[in-house]
PDB file of C-alpha atoms in Angstrom:
ATOM      1  CA  MET A   1      -8.469  25.426   9.398  1.00 56.00           C
ATOM      2  CA  ASN A   2      -5.010  26.006  10.642  1.00 82.00           C
ATOM      3  CA  HIS A   3      -5.452  24.531  13.846  1.00 85.00           C
ATOM      4  CA  VAL A   4      -6.650  21.099  11.731  1.00 90.00           C
ATOM      5  CA  LEU A   5      -3.967  21.538   9.481  1.00 90.00           C
ATOM      6  CA  LYS A   6      -1.551  21.384  11.985  1.00 94.00           C
ATOM      7  CA  MET A   7      -2.479  18.199  13.607  1.00 96.00           C
ATOM      8  CA  PHE A   8      -0.674  17.023  10.780  1.00 98.00           C
ATOM      9  CA  ASP A   9       2.468  18.686  11.133  1.00 98.00           C
ATOM     10  CA  LEU A  10       5.661  16.277  11.308  1.00 98.00           C
ATOM     11  CA  THR A  11       7.634  19.638  12.263  1.00 98.00           C
ATOM     12  CA  GLY A  12      10.319  18.827  14.808  1.00 97.00           C
ATOM     13  CA  ARG A  13       9.451  15.438  15.035  1.00 98.00           C
ATOM     14  CA  SER A  14      12.078  12.344  14.046  1.00 98.00           C
ATOM     15  CA  ALA A  15      11.169   9.189  12.248  1.00 99.00           C
ATOM     16  CA  LEU A  16      12.953   5.691  11.476  1.00 99.00           C
ATOM     17  CA  ILE A  17      11.723   4.017   8.269  1.00 98.00           C
ATOM     18  CA  THR A  18      13.017   0.433   7.801  1.00 98.00           C
ATOM     19  CA  GLY A  19      14.043  -1.049   4.932  1.00 98.00           C
ATOM     20  CA  SER A  20      13.535   2.566   2.560  1.00 98.00           C
ATOM     21  CA  SER A  21      16.048   2.489   0.455  1.00 96.00           C
ATOM     22  CA  THR A  22      13.775   2.429  -2.779  1.00 94.00           C
ATOM     23  CA  GLY A  23       9.992   1.452  -3.003  1.00 94.00           C
ATOM     24  CA  ILE A  24       7.135   2.000  -0.562  1.00 96.00           C
ATOM     25  CA  GLY A  25       9.919   2.692   2.099  1.00 97.00           C
ATOM     26  CA  PHE A  26      11.247   5.309   0.417  1.00 97.00           C
ATOM     27  CA  ALA A  27       8.163   7.098  -0.358  1.00 97.00           C
ATOM     28  CA  LEU A  28       6.832   6.942   2.597  1.00 98.00           C
ATOM     29  CA  ALA A  29       9.897   8.629   3.792  1.00 98.00           C
ATOM     30  CA  ARG A  30      10.019  10.993   1.635  1.00 98.00           C
ATOM     31  CA  GLY A  31       6.239  11.495   2.457  1.00 98.00           C
ATOM     32  CA  LEU A  32       6.921  11.917   6.390  1.00 98.00           C
ATOM     33  CA  GLY A  33       9.708  14.088   5.511  1.00 98.00           C
ATOM     34  CA  ALA A  34       7.443  16.844   2.947  1.00 98.00           C
ATOM     35  CA  ALA A  35       5.370  16.696   6.283  1.00 98.00           C
ATOM     36  CA  GLY A  36       8.474  18.301   8.243  1.00 98.00           C
ATOM     37  CA  ALA A  37      10.023  15.235   9.924  1.00 98.00           C
ATOM     38  CA  ARG A  38      13.433  14.374   9.777  1.00 98.00           C
ATOM     39  CA  VAL A  39      13.338  11.026   8.489  1.00 98.00           C
ATOM     40  CA  ILE A  40      15.956   8.294   9.247  1.00 98.00           C
ATOM     41  CA  LEU A  41      16.036   5.745   6.576  1.00 98.00           C
ATOM     42  CA  ASN A  42      17.731   1.947   7.102  1.00 98.00           C
ATOM     43  CA  GLY A  43      18.479  -0.148   5.038  1.00 96.00           C
ATOM     44  CA  ARG A  44      21.642  -3.302   4.572  1.00 92.00           C
ATOM     45  CA  ASN A  45      22.672  -1.805   1.076  1.00 94.00           C
ATOM     46  CA  GLU A  46      25.481   1.407   2.131  1.00 95.00           C
ATOM     47  CA  ALA A  47      25.432   2.419  -1.300  1.00 96.00           C
ATOM     48  CA  ARG A  48      21.831   2.519  -2.258  1.00 96.00           C
ATOM     49  CA  LEU A  49      21.029   4.056   1.108  1.00 97.00           C
ATOM     50  CA  ARG A  50      23.739   7.008   0.508  1.00 97.00           C
ATOM     51  CA  ASP A  51      21.975   7.200  -3.120  1.00 98.00           C
ATOM     52  CA  ALA A  52      18.523   7.960  -1.269  1.00 98.00           C
ATOM     53  CA  VAL A  53      19.596   9.836   1.588  1.00 98.00           C
ATOM     54  CA  ALA A  54      20.981  12.492  -0.758  1.00 98.00           C
ATOM     55  CA  ARG A  55      17.722  12.519  -2.933  1.00 98.00           C
ATOM     56  CA  LEU A  56      15.947  13.336  -0.402  1.00 98.00           C
ATOM     57  CA  ARG A  57      18.309  15.947   0.459  1.00 98.00           C
ATOM     58  CA  GLU A  58      18.286  17.490  -2.674  1.00 98.00           C
ATOM     59  CA  GLU A  59      14.457  18.480  -2.591  1.00 98.00           C
ATOM     60  CA  GLY A  60      15.115  20.184   1.214  1.00 98.00           C
ATOM     61  CA  ILE A  61      13.898  16.875   3.325  1.00 98.00           C
ATOM     62  CA  THR A  62      16.093  16.488   6.767  1.00 98.00           C
ATOM     63  CA  ALA A  63      17.464  13.344   6.230  1.00 98.00           C
ATOM     64  CA  GLU A  64      19.874  10.615   7.950  1.00 98.00           C
ATOM     65  CA  ALA A  65      20.913   7.009   7.323  1.00 98.00           C
ATOM     66  CA  ALA A  66      20.929   3.951   9.482  1.00 98.00           C
ATOM     67  CA  SER A  67      22.158   0.914   7.629  1.00 97.00           C
ATOM     68  CA  PHE A  68      21.628  -2.252   9.736  1.00 97.00           C
ATOM     69  CA  ASP A  69      19.855  -5.623   9.717  1.00 97.00           C
ATOM     70  CA  VAL A  70      16.471  -5.482  10.926  1.00 98.00           C
ATOM     71  CA  THR A  71      16.923  -9.188  11.617  1.00 98.00           C
ATOM     72  CA  SER A  72      19.917  -9.318  14.117  1.00 98.00           C
ATOM     73  CA  PRO A  73      18.910  -8.823  17.491  1.00 98.00           C
ATOM     74  CA  PRO A  74      22.719  -7.567  18.814  1.00 98.00           C
ATOM     75  CA  GLU A  75      22.330  -4.704  15.292  1.00 98.00           C
ATOM     76  CA  VAL A  76      19.162  -3.902  16.471  1.00 98.00           C
ATOM     77  CA  SER A  77      20.281  -2.993  19.642  1.00 98.00           C
ATOM     78  CA  ALA A  78      23.163  -1.831  19.117  1.00 98.00           C
ATOM     79  CA  ALA A  79      21.670   0.441  16.222  1.00 98.00           C
ATOM     80  CA  ILE A  80      18.727   1.851  18.355  1.00 98.00           C
ATOM     81  CA  ASP A  81      20.790   3.247  20.507  1.00 98.00           C
ATOM     82  CA  ARG A  82      22.737   5.151  18.109  1.00 98.00           C
ATOM     83  CA  ILE A  83      20.042   6.812  16.766  1.00 98.00           C
ATOM     84  CA  GLU A  84      18.884   8.148  20.311  1.00 98.00           C
ATOM     85  CA  LYS A  85      22.133   9.001  21.208  1.00 98.00           C
ATOM     86  CA  GLU A  86      23.842  10.493  18.223  1.00 97.00           C
ATOM     87  CA  ILE A  87      21.006  11.689  16.014  1.00 97.00           C
ATOM     88  CA  ALA A  88      17.712  11.908  17.594  1.00 98.00           C
ATOM     89  CA  PRO A  89      14.976  10.779  19.984  1.00 98.00           C
ATOM     90  CA  ILE A  90      12.584   8.236  17.474  1.00 98.00           C
ATOM     91  CA  ASP A  91       9.054   9.790  17.369  1.00 98.00           C
ATOM     92  CA  ILE A  92       7.379   8.196  14.964  1.00 99.00           C
ATOM     93  CA  LEU A  93       8.927   4.475  13.842  1.00 99.00           C
ATOM     94  CA  VAL A  94       7.626   2.258  10.717  1.00 99.00           C
ATOM     95  CA  ASN A  95       8.400  -0.865  10.309  1.00 98.00           C
ATOM     96  CA  ASN A  96       8.721  -1.900   6.430  1.00 98.00           C
ATOM     97  CA  ALA A  97      11.487  -3.887   5.788  1.00 97.00           C
ATOM     98  CA  GLY A  98       9.763  -6.839   4.335  1.00 95.00           C
ATOM     99  CA  MET A  99       9.970  -9.396   1.446  1.00 94.00           C
ATOM    100  CA  GLN A 100       8.279 -11.917  -0.435  1.00 92.00           C
ATOM    101  CA  ARG A 101       8.852 -15.713  -1.825  1.00 92.00           C
ATOM    102  CA  ARG A 102       6.340 -17.324  -4.132  1.00 92.00           C
ATOM    103  CA  ALA A 103       6.007 -21.295  -4.295  1.00 95.00           C
ATOM    104  CA  PRO A 104       3.339 -23.827  -4.046  1.00 96.00           C
ATOM    105  CA  LEU A 105       4.001 -24.387  -0.053  1.00 96.00           C
ATOM    106  CA  GLU A 106       4.187 -27.750  -0.224  1.00 96.00           C
ATOM    107  CA  GLU A 107       7.271 -27.488  -2.217  1.00 96.00           C
ATOM    108  CA  PHE A 108       8.359 -23.680   0.266  1.00 96.00           C
ATOM    109  CA  SER A 109      11.634 -25.103   2.180  1.00 97.00           C
ATOM    110  CA  HIS A 110      12.460 -24.662   5.754  1.00 97.00           C
ATOM    111  CA  GLU A 111      14.953 -22.081   5.168  1.00 97.00           C
ATOM    112  CA  GLN A 112      12.401 -19.773   2.633  1.00 97.00           C
ATOM    113  CA  TRP A 113       9.714 -19.723   5.768  1.00 98.00           C
ATOM    114  CA  ARG A 114      12.551 -18.754   8.230  1.00 97.00           C
ATOM    115  CA  GLU A 115      13.791 -16.133   5.819  1.00 97.00           C
ATOM    116  CA  LEU A 116      10.177 -14.125   5.533  1.00 97.00           C
ATOM    117  CA  MET A 117       9.107 -15.027   9.379  1.00 98.00           C
ATOM    118  CA  GLN A 118      12.532 -13.339   9.967  1.00 98.00           C
ATOM    119  CA  THR A 119      12.327 -10.351   7.646  1.00 98.00           C
ATOM    120  CA  ASN A 120       8.647  -9.338   8.069  1.00 98.00           C
ATOM    121  CA  VAL A 121       8.049 -10.601  11.497  1.00 98.00           C
ATOM    122  CA  ASP A 122      11.284 -10.485  14.007  1.00 98.00           C
ATOM    123  CA  SER A 123      12.343  -7.854  12.431  1.00 98.00           C
ATOM    124  CA  VAL A 124       8.866  -5.945  13.858  1.00 98.00           C
ATOM    125  CA  PHE A 125       8.972  -7.159  17.380  1.00 98.00           C
ATOM    126  CA  LEU A 126      12.630  -6.382  16.925  1.00 98.00           C
ATOM    127  CA  VAL A 127      12.817  -2.784  15.845  1.00 98.00           C
ATOM    128  CA  GLY A 128       9.554  -2.067  17.515  1.00 98.00           C
ATOM    129  CA  GLN A 129      10.061  -3.675  21.415  1.00 98.00           C
ATOM    130  CA  ALA A 130      13.747  -1.373  20.816  1.00 98.00           C
ATOM    131  CA  VAL A 131      12.224   1.509  19.620  1.00 98.00           C
ATOM    132  CA  ALA A 132       9.588   1.367  22.176  1.00 98.00           C
ATOM    133  CA  ARG A 133      11.276   1.178  25.590  1.00 98.00           C
ATOM    134  CA  PHE A 134      12.725   4.870  24.859  1.00 98.00           C
ATOM    135  CA  MET A 135       9.215   5.839  23.658  1.00 98.00           C
ATOM    136  CA  ILE A 136       7.917   4.426  27.141  1.00 98.00           C
ATOM    137  CA  GLU A 137      10.123   6.384  29.206  1.00 98.00           C
ATOM    138  CA  ARG A 138       9.222   9.462  27.346  1.00 98.00           C
ATOM    139  CA  GLY A 139       5.566   9.223  27.303  1.00 98.00           C
ATOM    140  CA  ALA A 140       4.463   9.175  23.805  1.00 98.00           C
ATOM    141  CA  GLY A 141       5.110   7.938  20.167  1.00 98.00           C
ATOM    142  CA  LYS A 142       4.018   6.780  17.344  1.00 98.00           C
ATOM    143  CA  ILE A 143       4.379   3.440  15.936  1.00 99.00           C
ATOM    144  CA  VAL A 144       3.496   2.018  12.450  1.00 99.00           C
ATOM    145  CA  ASN A 145       3.680  -1.542  11.090  1.00 98.00           C
ATOM    146  CA  ILE A 146       3.090  -2.199   7.329  1.00 98.00           C
ATOM    147  CA  CYS A 147       0.870  -4.695   7.192  1.00 98.00           C
ATOM    148  CA  SER A 148      -0.496  -6.099   3.293  1.00 97.00           C
ATOM    149  CA  VAL A 149      -4.113  -6.901   2.060  1.00 96.00           C
ATOM    150  CA  GLN A 150      -2.675 -10.298   2.460  1.00 95.00           C
ATOM    151  CA  SER A 151      -2.670 -10.103   6.297  1.00 97.00           C
ATOM    152  CA  GLU A 152      -6.792 -10.564   5.160  1.00 96.00           C
ATOM    153  CA  LEU A 153      -6.793 -12.215   1.940  1.00 95.00           C
ATOM    154  CA  GLY A 154      -4.614 -14.851   0.983  1.00 94.00           C
ATOM    155  CA  ARG A 155      -3.691 -15.860  -2.907  1.00 92.00           C
ATOM    156  CA  PRO A 156      -2.275 -18.863  -3.940  1.00 94.00           C
ATOM    157  CA  ASN A 157       1.845 -19.457  -4.051  1.00 94.00           C
ATOM    158  CA  ILE A 158       2.343 -17.199  -1.003  1.00 95.00           C
ATOM    159  CA  ALA A 159       0.620 -18.821   1.694  1.00 97.00           C
ATOM    160  CA  ALA A 160       3.648 -18.057   4.080  1.00 97.00           C
ATOM    161  CA  TYR A 161       3.725 -14.459   2.978  1.00 97.00           C
ATOM    162  CA  THR A 162       0.224 -14.070   4.135  1.00 97.00           C
ATOM    163  CA  ALA A 163       1.486 -16.227   7.128  1.00 98.00           C
ATOM    164  CA  THR A 164       3.692 -13.129   8.153  1.00 98.00           C
ATOM    165  CA  LYS A 165       1.259 -10.327   7.369  1.00 98.00           C
ATOM    166  CA  GLY A 166      -1.698 -11.891   9.296  1.00 98.00           C
ATOM    167  CA  ALA A 167       0.840 -11.890  12.241  1.00 98.00           C
ATOM    168  CA  VAL A 168       2.068  -9.021  11.496  1.00 98.00           C
ATOM    169  CA  LYS A 169      -1.433  -7.141  12.330  1.00 98.00           C
ATOM    170  CA  MET A 170      -1.920  -9.185  15.031  1.00 98.00           C
ATOM    171  CA  LEU A 171       1.324  -8.398  16.934  1.00 98.00           C
ATOM    172  CA  THR A 172       0.227  -4.784  15.885  1.00 98.00           C
ATOM    173  CA  LYS A 173      -3.163  -4.749  17.663  1.00 98.00           C
ATOM    174  CA  GLY A 174      -0.445  -6.370  20.953  1.00 98.00           C
ATOM    175  CA  MET A 175       1.966  -3.771  20.536  1.00 99.00           C
ATOM    176  CA  ALA A 176      -1.109  -1.643  20.955  1.00 98.00           C
ATOM    177  CA  ILE A 177      -2.816  -3.240  23.928  1.00 98.00           C
ATOM    178  CA  ASP A 178       0.506  -3.188  25.902  1.00 98.00           C
ATOM    179  CA  TRP A 179       1.864   0.098  25.032  1.00 98.00           C
ATOM    180  CA  GLY A 180      -1.301   2.080  24.572  1.00 98.00           C
ATOM    181  CA  GLN A 181      -1.073   2.736  29.008  1.00 98.00           C
ATOM    182  CA  HIS A 182       2.226   4.986  27.915  1.00 98.00           C
ATOM    183  CA  GLY A 183       1.108   7.141  25.325  1.00 98.00           C
ATOM    184  CA  ILE A 184       1.941   5.115  22.193  1.00 98.00           C
ATOM    185  CA  GLN A 185      -0.377   4.220  19.390  1.00 98.00           C
ATOM    186  CA  VAL A 186       0.322   1.351  16.886  1.00 99.00           C
ATOM    187  CA  ASN A 187      -1.355   0.784  13.827  1.00 99.00           C
ATOM    188  CA  GLY A 188      -0.920  -0.879  10.819  1.00 98.00           C
ATOM    189  CA  LEU A 189      -0.822   0.284   7.234  1.00 98.00           C
ATOM    190  CA  GLY A 190      -2.103  -2.268   4.846  1.00 98.00           C
ATOM    191  CA  PRO A 191      -0.950  -1.655   1.436  1.00 97.00           C
ATOM    192  CA  GLY A 192      -2.980  -3.446  -1.370  1.00 96.00           C
ATOM    193  CA  TYR A 193      -1.240  -3.630  -5.317  1.00 95.00           C
ATOM    194  CA  PHE A 194       1.279  -0.867  -5.518  1.00 95.00           C
ATOM    195  CA  LYS A 195       3.781  -0.687  -8.672  1.00 93.00           C
ATOM    196  CA  THR A 196       6.727  -0.905  -7.111  1.00 89.00           C
ATOM    197  CA  GLU A 197      10.347  -2.681  -8.291  1.00 83.00           C
ATOM    198  CA  LEU A 198       9.362  -6.183  -6.206  1.00 79.00           C
ATOM    199  CA  THR A 199       5.643  -6.103  -8.232  1.00 87.00           C
ATOM    200  CA  GLN A 200       6.788  -5.165 -12.010  1.00 89.00           C
ATOM    201  CA  ALA A 201       6.570  -9.005 -13.333  1.00 88.00           C
ATOM    202  CA  LEU A 202       2.996  -9.099 -11.719  1.00 90.00           C
ATOM    203  CA  VAL A 203       2.291  -5.243 -13.545  1.00 93.00           C
ATOM    204  CA  ASP A 204       3.642  -6.437 -16.652  1.00 94.00           C
ATOM    205  CA  ASP A 205       1.485  -9.843 -17.024  1.00 95.00           C
ATOM    206  CA  ALA A 206      -1.453  -8.515 -19.042  1.00 95.00           C
ATOM    207  CA  THR A 207      -3.650 -11.773 -17.763  1.00 96.00           C
ATOM    208  CA  PHE A 208      -3.005 -10.209 -13.800  1.00 95.00           C
ATOM    209  CA  SER A 209      -3.209  -6.979 -14.172  1.00 96.00           C
ATOM    210  CA  LYS A 210      -6.623  -7.026 -16.248  1.00 96.00           C
ATOM    211  CA  TRP A 211      -7.858  -9.664 -13.881  1.00 95.00           C
ATOM    212  CA  LEU A 212      -6.651  -7.236 -10.725  1.00 95.00           C
ATOM    213  CA  ILE A 213      -7.762  -4.065 -12.250  1.00 96.00           C
ATOM    214  CA  GLY A 214     -11.069  -5.822 -12.754  1.00 96.00           C
ATOM    215  CA  ARG A 215     -11.580  -6.748  -9.263  1.00 94.00           C
ATOM    216  CA  THR A 216     -10.558  -3.679  -8.039  1.00 97.00           C
ATOM    217  CA  PRO A 217     -13.259  -0.582  -7.046  1.00 97.00           C
ATOM    218  CA  SER A 218     -10.907   2.321  -8.020  1.00 97.00           C
ATOM    219  CA  ARG A 219      -9.946   0.015 -11.195  1.00 97.00           C
ATOM    220  CA  ARG A 220      -6.114   0.244 -11.306  1.00 97.00           C
ATOM    221  CA  TRP A 221      -3.100  -0.129  -9.456  1.00 97.00           C
ATOM    222  CA  GLY A 222      -1.959   1.671  -6.887  1.00 97.00           C
ATOM    223  CA  ASP A 223       0.571   4.448  -6.493  1.00 96.00           C
ATOM    224  CA  VAL A 224       3.376   4.952  -3.817  1.00 96.00           C
ATOM    225  CA  GLU A 225       2.028   8.054  -3.306  1.00 96.00           C
ATOM    226  CA  ASP A 226      -1.555   6.881  -2.854  1.00 97.00           C
ATOM    227  CA  LEU A 227       0.294   6.026   0.561  1.00 98.00           C
ATOM    228  CA  VAL A 228       1.585   8.997   2.089  1.00 98.00           C
ATOM    229  CA  GLY A 229      -1.706  10.476   3.224  1.00 98.00           C
ATOM    230  CA  ALA A 230      -2.441   7.859   5.068  1.00 98.00           C
ATOM    231  CA  ALA A 231       1.280   7.379   6.976  1.00 98.00           C
ATOM    232  CA  VAL A 232       1.151  11.189   7.660  1.00 98.00           C
ATOM    233  CA  PHE A 233      -2.239  10.514   9.312  1.00 98.00           C
ATOM    234  CA  LEU A 234      -1.088   7.433  11.403  1.00 98.00           C
ATOM    235  CA  ALA A 235       2.010   9.302  12.109  1.00 98.00           C
ATOM    236  CA  SER A 236       0.476  12.343  13.418  1.00 98.00           C
ATOM    237  CA  ASP A 237      -1.377  14.092  16.407  1.00 98.00           C
ATOM    238  CA  ALA A 238      -4.814  13.270  13.950  1.00 98.00           C
ATOM    239  CA  SER A 239      -4.386  10.360  14.626  1.00 98.00           C
ATOM    240  CA  LYS A 240      -4.071  10.032  18.998  1.00 97.00           C
ATOM    241  CA  PHE A 241      -6.707   8.294  19.467  1.00 98.00           C
ATOM    242  CA  VAL A 242      -6.591   5.675  17.038  1.00 98.00           C
ATOM    243  CA  ASN A 243      -4.924   2.844  17.963  1.00 98.00           C
ATOM    244  CA  GLY A 244      -4.593  -0.817  16.791  1.00 98.00           C
ATOM    245  CA  HIS A 245      -6.553   0.001  13.660  1.00 98.00           C
ATOM    246  CA  ILE A 246      -5.467  -1.671  10.275  1.00 98.00           C
ATOM    247  CA  LEU A 247      -6.048   1.160   7.530  1.00 98.00           C
ATOM    248  CA  TYR A 248      -6.424  -0.566   4.637  1.00 98.00           C
ATOM    249  CA  VAL A 249      -5.085   1.321   1.062  1.00 98.00           C
ATOM    250  CA  ASP A 250      -6.423  -1.035  -1.417  1.00 97.00           C
ATOM    251  CA  GLY A 251      -8.752   0.766  -4.168  1.00 97.00           C
ATOM    252  CA  GLY A 252     -11.231  -1.244  -2.628  1.00 97.00           C
ATOM    253  CA  VAL A 253     -10.201  -4.901  -3.138  1.00 96.00           C
ATOM    254  CA  THR A 254     -10.625  -6.019   0.646  1.00 95.00           C
ATOM    255  CA  ALA A 255     -13.962  -4.788   0.558  1.00 95.00           C
ATOM    256  CA  THR A 256     -15.144  -6.908  -2.707  1.00 91.00           C
ATOM    257  CA  LEU A 257     -15.474 -10.783  -3.426  1.00 70.00           C
TER     258      LEU A 257
END
């Protein structure tokens, strides 16, 4: 049994989690840190980022901050070089940064489209590529891209978001194919509907919540802590022969019509 538990132990490893000041990203950082990893939090709001790091350190987690724009190629390149040289080699990358914009597709502006694509897709490519170059040199690494049930399913007024998350799913598979030969496993984590700051309006919408809970086999909204076990699995040796897979943590939403 000790051998089995050891496979999930992240002690001695460093993990960069993008978009991790709040919400799902923060929960994943906390979970990886609790499993033993040194976590590097990322965000553009430096005050919020410092607060998140302080909260984790109060819990005994080794945490660092790296504030940079994940959609800017020069910033990404400089930040990853700095982390690798001044903090620690990145053993685990969680590409979590993302955003949502809701509007009927015929009213969706080009500016909104580009903003979503840059934040949700370009960031995964840019940060993933920059980190993978170092992982390739070391012959090992774990990359977890945050997908969504919208990588598989559509809903009204979020066609653009669905397009981005479908792209992340296929980019994940492409990364796994290209980088698997270098000892890197790249997988996706697909959350269902979770209670976060970004979904609070939907949580508070009694009609929507009733519909969602009725459609979800587990009959509830997800709590961010529900994602931690899956994230630790994908970041650890327990998944060393899992590559190019999308693990949906959705209470069964993708399994039912």
